Amino acid sequence: MSKISKKSLIASSIVGAMALAGSNFASAASLNELQNGEAAIIKASANSQKKINGIYEQTQELLAEYRTVVDETENLKVYNDHVQRLVNDQQAGIDSLERQIGTIEETKKGVVPLMYKMIESLEQFIELDIPVNLKDRTERLERLKDVMSRQGISVAEQFRLVLEAYEIETDYGSMFSAYQGDLEFEGTNITVDFVHMGRTVLVAQSLDLKNAWIWDHSNREWKALEDEYLSPITKAIRMARKQTAPDLVKLPVYAAGAGE
């Protein structure tokens, strides 16, 4: 067996040590590469997760917007249906008004002649009635005639005024009132105080309280009264004007044939 020299052993040791050192260096380099690769993977994974999170958030926002749009669409549909019902109702109202207008025009043709007849009848009634507030009643009648010939006044307003005049005439039948006016007696106009109880009694008294008259409806003229009626008539005038408390008062009633 050949002997190995000491130099050979030393050289072998050096070579072995260098080989081991080279092997360790290679292992360290591989580890660094692995670590760097792992870090890159982690970083890439984190970036991917960020992108995924961003996409998810965008998806949620889009989903929320979609739901909002769906809700708004449903609300808009409900509102449109509501508006359509209103439009339909308005159209029905318009159609009804158009039919009524046609009917009104036909009604006017009958109402206008009726009003003229009513005014004519009212004029005849005032002429035949006792002359209570004759001046006011005559002026009211003339205003009615004027209203009927004026433009810009609706048929409804004209008819209302005619009915109002009839109501006033009706009220005279139950009214207890006093007013001042002129009385014609034996060709002389005299300023007097009138007092009437409905259409039953109409008497007058001079302002100096010295003379009194009663309306004779049968002969349609004024008749002088005796002095005994002066005080009761004065009291009745004050009562009608609410200047004294209501009380029993004796007033004359002109009966047919009383002057014969």
XYZ file of C-alpha atoms in Angstrom:
260
model
C 0.000 0.000 0.000
C 1.388 3.341 -1.055
C 1.772 6.065 1.476
C 0.139 9.446 1.056
C 2.388 12.353 1.655
C 1.668 15.104 4.184
C 1.521 17.670 1.385
C -1.133 15.678 -0.342
C -3.211 15.579 2.834
C -2.852 19.296 3.334
C -3.837 19.969 -0.255
C -6.805 17.685 0.083
C -7.866 19.455 3.230
C -7.652 22.821 1.540
C -9.630 21.622 -1.435
C -12.256 20.081 0.832
C -12.577 23.233 2.849
C -12.949 25.307 -0.276
C -15.546 22.933 -1.628
C -17.508 23.121 1.629
C -17.258 26.891 1.670
C -18.452 27.038 -1.925
C -21.327 24.755 -1.070
C -22.351 26.963 1.887
C -22.127 30.092 -0.279
C -24.348 28.518 -2.917
C -26.908 27.527 -0.267
C -26.994 31.083 1.141
C -27.531 32.524 -2.326
C -30.391 30.125 -2.982
C -31.995 31.050 0.357
C -31.832 34.738 -0.478
C -33.390 34.064 -3.816
C -36.155 32.080 -2.150
C -36.738 34.819 0.391
C -36.793 37.472 -2.309
C -39.158 35.360 -4.364
C -41.428 34.818 -1.384
C -41.440 38.565 -0.655
C -42.295 39.262 -4.273
C -45.109 36.715 -4.116
C -46.438 38.252 -0.886
C -46.246 41.730 -2.401
C -47.943 40.552 -5.568
C -50.577 38.805 -3.455
C -51.147 41.991 -1.445
C -51.481 44.007 -4.645
C -53.891 41.441 -6.011
C -55.909 41.590 -2.783
C -56.046 45.373 -3.034
C -57.315 45.072 -6.578
C -59.842 42.461 -5.465
C -60.965 44.724 -2.602
C -61.244 47.654 -4.999
C -63.252 45.597 -7.466
C -65.488 44.355 -4.624
C -66.101 47.889 -3.380
C -66.892 49.040 -6.911
C -69.207 46.063 -7.283
C -71.003 46.971 -4.039
C -71.325 50.597 -5.145
C -72.695 49.519 -8.514
C -75.083 47.137 -6.760
C -76.264 49.940 -4.460
C -76.710 52.259 -7.448
C -78.610 49.535 -9.269
C -80.914 49.019 -6.301
C -81.418 52.790 -6.049
C -82.248 52.978 -9.742
C -84.662 50.066 -9.356
C -86.340 51.778 -6.381
C -86.514 55.089 -8.256
C -87.940 53.303 -11.276
C -90.636 51.703 -9.123
C -91.393 55.051 -7.461
C -91.472 56.754 -10.841
C -93.881 54.132 -12.137
C -96.160 54.636 -9.122
C -95.972 58.424 -9.586
C -96.666 58.157 -13.312
C -99.688 55.976 -12.586
C -100.881 58.575 -10.052
C -100.424 61.425 -12.538
C -102.228 59.452 -15.208
C -105.190 58.944 -12.882
C -105.241 62.699 -12.202
C -105.123 63.437 -15.920
C -107.945 60.979 -16.538
C -110.004 62.559 -13.748
C -109.361 66.066 -15.094
C -110.335 64.977 -18.570
C -113.541 63.481 -17.192
C -114.203 66.802 -15.427
C -113.575 68.730 -18.644
C -115.924 66.447 -20.550
C -118.568 66.929 -17.849
C -118.163 70.722 -17.924
C -118.486 70.765 -21.691
C -121.735 68.832 -21.402
C -122.946 71.186 -18.656
C -122.043 74.248 -20.716
C -124.176 72.908 -23.506
C -127.011 72.398 -21.019
C -126.502 75.881 -19.530
C -126.839 77.500 -22.922
C -130.160 75.738 -23.345
C -131.177 76.763 -19.807
C -130.332 80.424 -20.489
C -132.824 80.463 -23.321
C -135.549 79.648 -20.806
C -134.250 81.628 -17.794
C -133.841 85.015 -19.502
C -137.495 85.304 -20.613
C -138.545 84.079 -17.172
C -136.605 86.904 -15.473
C -138.280 89.530 -17.649
C -141.682 88.104 -16.704
C -140.709 88.117 -13.011
C -139.630 91.775 -13.186
C -142.845 92.711 -14.956
C -144.910 90.893 -12.312
C -142.904 92.584 -9.551
C -143.596 96.007 -11.058
C -147.331 95.302 -11.189
C -147.289 94.029 -7.603
C -145.567 97.191 -6.309
C -148.095 99.368 -8.118
C -151.000 97.485 -6.510
C -149.452 97.049 -3.044
C -149.625 99.520 -0.145
C -146.998 102.259 -0.698
C -144.527 101.077 1.959
C -141.010 102.358 1.176
C -142.293 103.089 -2.291
C -139.238 105.135 -3.299
C -136.763 102.359 -2.383
C -138.849 99.678 -4.054
C -139.239 101.674 -7.266
C -135.497 102.402 -7.425
C -134.705 98.714 -6.858
C -137.022 97.798 -9.718
C -135.292 100.282 -12.048
C -131.890 98.846 -11.107
C -133.124 95.388 -12.060
C -134.215 96.644 -15.469
C -130.816 98.283 -15.926
C -128.963 95.090 -14.928
C -130.884 93.089 -17.522
C -129.688 95.397 -20.311
C -126.021 95.632 -19.267
C -123.175 93.523 -20.648
C -120.660 91.846 -18.369
C -123.245 90.619 -15.859
C -123.818 86.879 -15.894
C -127.262 85.337 -16.145
C -126.676 83.735 -12.740
C -126.013 87.143 -11.128
C -129.047 88.673 -12.830
C -131.243 85.849 -11.571
C -129.817 86.225 -8.050
C -130.718 89.932 -7.994
C -134.261 89.210 -9.189
C -134.744 86.604 -6.448
C -133.279 89.006 -3.879
C -135.852 91.653 -4.869
C -138.642 89.098 -4.401
C -137.301 88.187 -0.948
C -137.274 91.853 0.101
C -140.865 92.260 -1.068
C -141.833 89.189 0.944
C -140.185 90.634 4.081
C -142.399 93.725 3.923
C -145.334 91.483 4.833
C -143.947 90.816 8.338
C -141.827 93.910 8.942
C -142.461 96.500 11.673
C -140.488 99.597 10.711
C -140.518 103.376 10.589
C -138.901 105.685 8.055
C -139.095 109.286 6.882
C -140.470 110.361 3.511
C -142.902 112.569 1.637
C -146.677 112.196 1.663
C -149.024 113.858 -0.813
C -152.285 115.000 0.762
C -154.828 117.232 -0.970
C -152.259 118.362 -3.522
C -149.560 119.153 -0.949
C -146.303 117.267 -0.327
C -145.653 116.853 3.389
C -142.526 115.417 5.020
C -143.686 112.822 7.539
C -142.665 109.786 9.568
C -144.204 106.577 8.242
C -144.748 103.457 10.342
C -146.189 100.150 9.179
C -146.942 96.704 10.575
C -146.552 94.306 7.693
C -149.176 95.106 5.095
C -151.934 95.493 7.690
C -151.327 99.045 8.915
C -149.632 101.984 7.232
C -149.912 105.339 9.001
C -147.995 108.613 8.889
C -147.412 111.546 11.221
C -146.173 115.070 10.560
C -142.786 115.967 12.009
C -144.430 118.482 14.373
C -146.598 115.592 15.731
C -149.795 117.592 15.100
C -151.290 115.640 12.184
C -151.646 111.975 11.261
C -152.913 110.009 8.263
C -153.808 106.435 7.387
C -153.547 104.725 4.012
C -156.930 103.777 2.544
C -155.959 100.882 0.307
C -159.435 100.418 -1.160
C -159.455 103.943 -2.569
C -155.653 104.165 -2.763
C -155.418 107.498 -0.976
C -154.445 108.992 2.385
C -157.108 109.823 4.982
C -156.646 112.232 7.877
C -156.900 110.773 11.390
C -158.378 112.273 14.510
C -156.117 113.666 17.233
C -156.725 110.677 19.517
C -154.311 108.646 17.344
C -151.426 111.121 17.537
C -149.938 109.764 20.764
C -150.228 106.028 19.834
C -148.646 106.696 16.434
C -145.786 108.629 18.050
C -145.205 105.703 20.398
C -145.346 103.178 17.527
C -142.747 105.170 15.565
C -140.398 105.200 18.569
C -140.912 101.460 19.093
C -140.166 100.684 15.431
C -136.941 102.687 15.696
C -136.063 100.856 18.938
C -136.099 104.143 20.844
C -138.451 102.714 23.464
C -139.328 99.277 24.800
C -141.976 97.219 22.941
C -145.470 97.664 24.337
C -149.106 97.360 23.357
C -150.224 100.252 21.216
C -153.590 101.078 19.669
C -153.302 101.831 15.964
C -156.134 102.363 13.484
C -156.843 99.779 10.793
C -158.664 101.135 7.780
C -161.564 98.816 6.976
C -163.358 98.760 3.647
C -166.400 101.031 3.794
C -165.117 102.943 6.830
C -165.229 106.237 4.987
C -168.796 105.810 3.752
